[in-house]
Amino acid sequence: MVLRGFALPYVPDLMPAIAGIETTSPFRHMVTPGGFTMSVALTNCGALGWTTDRRGYRYTTVDPDTGKPWPVMPEVFFRLANEAAAEAGFDDFEPDACLLNRYLPGSRLALHQDKNEQAYETPIVSVSLGMRATFLFGGHARTAPTIKVPLHHGDVVVWGGADRLRYHGVMPIKDAPHALLGSQRINFTFRKAA
Ligand code: MD6
Ligand code: FE
């Protein structure tokens, strides 16, 4: 379910919260198990954070770059995720992990499934800020046809139930600077990982 503009009222509180997360755990380019450096830079907040390196994908309690716990999930993040999930019919969503992705012009995200979480019965809540993106929403096989969904500043997507494991990705971002964030897109996705 796409909740157009749902995050807009939260933006004034989200921006300083993101700046705080970045101070403790900066965005960085991680390497996939296949040896590719991701064009998207990522960081995390919450009890668990998603990471990748040559050994695989996993959730960790500690930022591998700093050796310290991931930054605490800001209250405004949790509230946004919980309220968006409820709006989509998922009551009492209590995420323990939030993955933040930063895209610069040309950054893309290849088709993938989100399946490193323990709880597939809980949804994922995804918030888009900054430059627009074309999101690819596919099927349950990588080769299944995809539909293109434009995502703008403030849009929130909630996925769950039968659609939780669909393949998805993001087309290369076009440079059309955003009034507030400039030439970047920030996406964050909330999960119940444990
Ligand atoms: C993005 N989002 O929008 C990347 N994954 O930049 C994801 O990979 C994603 O939006 C699972 C659920 C929702 C998502
Ligand atoms: Fe994903």
CSV table of C-alpha atoms and ligand atoms in Angstrom, one decimal, residues 101 103 109 112 114 124-126 128 135 151 157 159 168 170 185 187 189 191, ligand 1:
chain,number,residue,atom,x,y,z
A,101,ASN,CA,19.7,4.0,2.3
A,103,TYR,CA,21.0,7.4,-3.1
A,109,LEU,CA,19.2,-1.1,-6.1
A,112,HIS,CA,16.1,-8.5,-4.3
A,114,ASP,CA,14.0,-8.9,2.0
A,124,ILE,CA,8.0,-3.6,6.3
A,125,VAL,CA,7.4,0.2,6.3
A,126,SER,CA,9.4,2.2,3.8
A,128,SER,CA,11.1,8.1,0.9
A,135,PHE,CA,10.5,1.7,-7.7
A,151,LEU,CA,8.0,7.4,-5.1
A,157,VAL,CA,5.0,2.2,1.4
A,159,TRP,CA,4.2,-4.2,2.5
A,168,HIS,CA,11.7,-5.3,-5.8
A,170,VAL,CA,15.1,0.9,-7.5
A,185,ARG,CA,17.3,10.5,-2.0
A,187,ASN,CA,14.9,5.9,2.0
A,189,THR,CA,12.8,0.8,5.9
A,191,ARG,CA,11.5,-4.1,10.1
B,1,MD6,C1,14.3,1.9,-1.5
B,1,MD6,N1,13.6,-0.2,-0.5
B,1,MD6,O1,13.1,2.2,-1.6
B,1,MD6,C2,14.6,0.4,-1.2
B,1,MD6,N2,12.6,-3.3,0.9
B,1,MD6,O2,15.2,2.6,-1.6
B,1,MD6,C3,13.6,-1.5,-0.3
B,1,MD6,O3,14.5,-2.3,-0.7
B,1,MD6,C4,12.5,-2.1,0.4
B,1,MD6,O4,11.2,-0.1,0.2
B,1,MD6,C5,11.6,-3.9,1.5
B,1,MD6,C6,10.5,-3.3,1.8
B,1,MD6,C7,10.3,-2.0,1.3
B,1,MD6,C8,11.3,-1.4,0.6
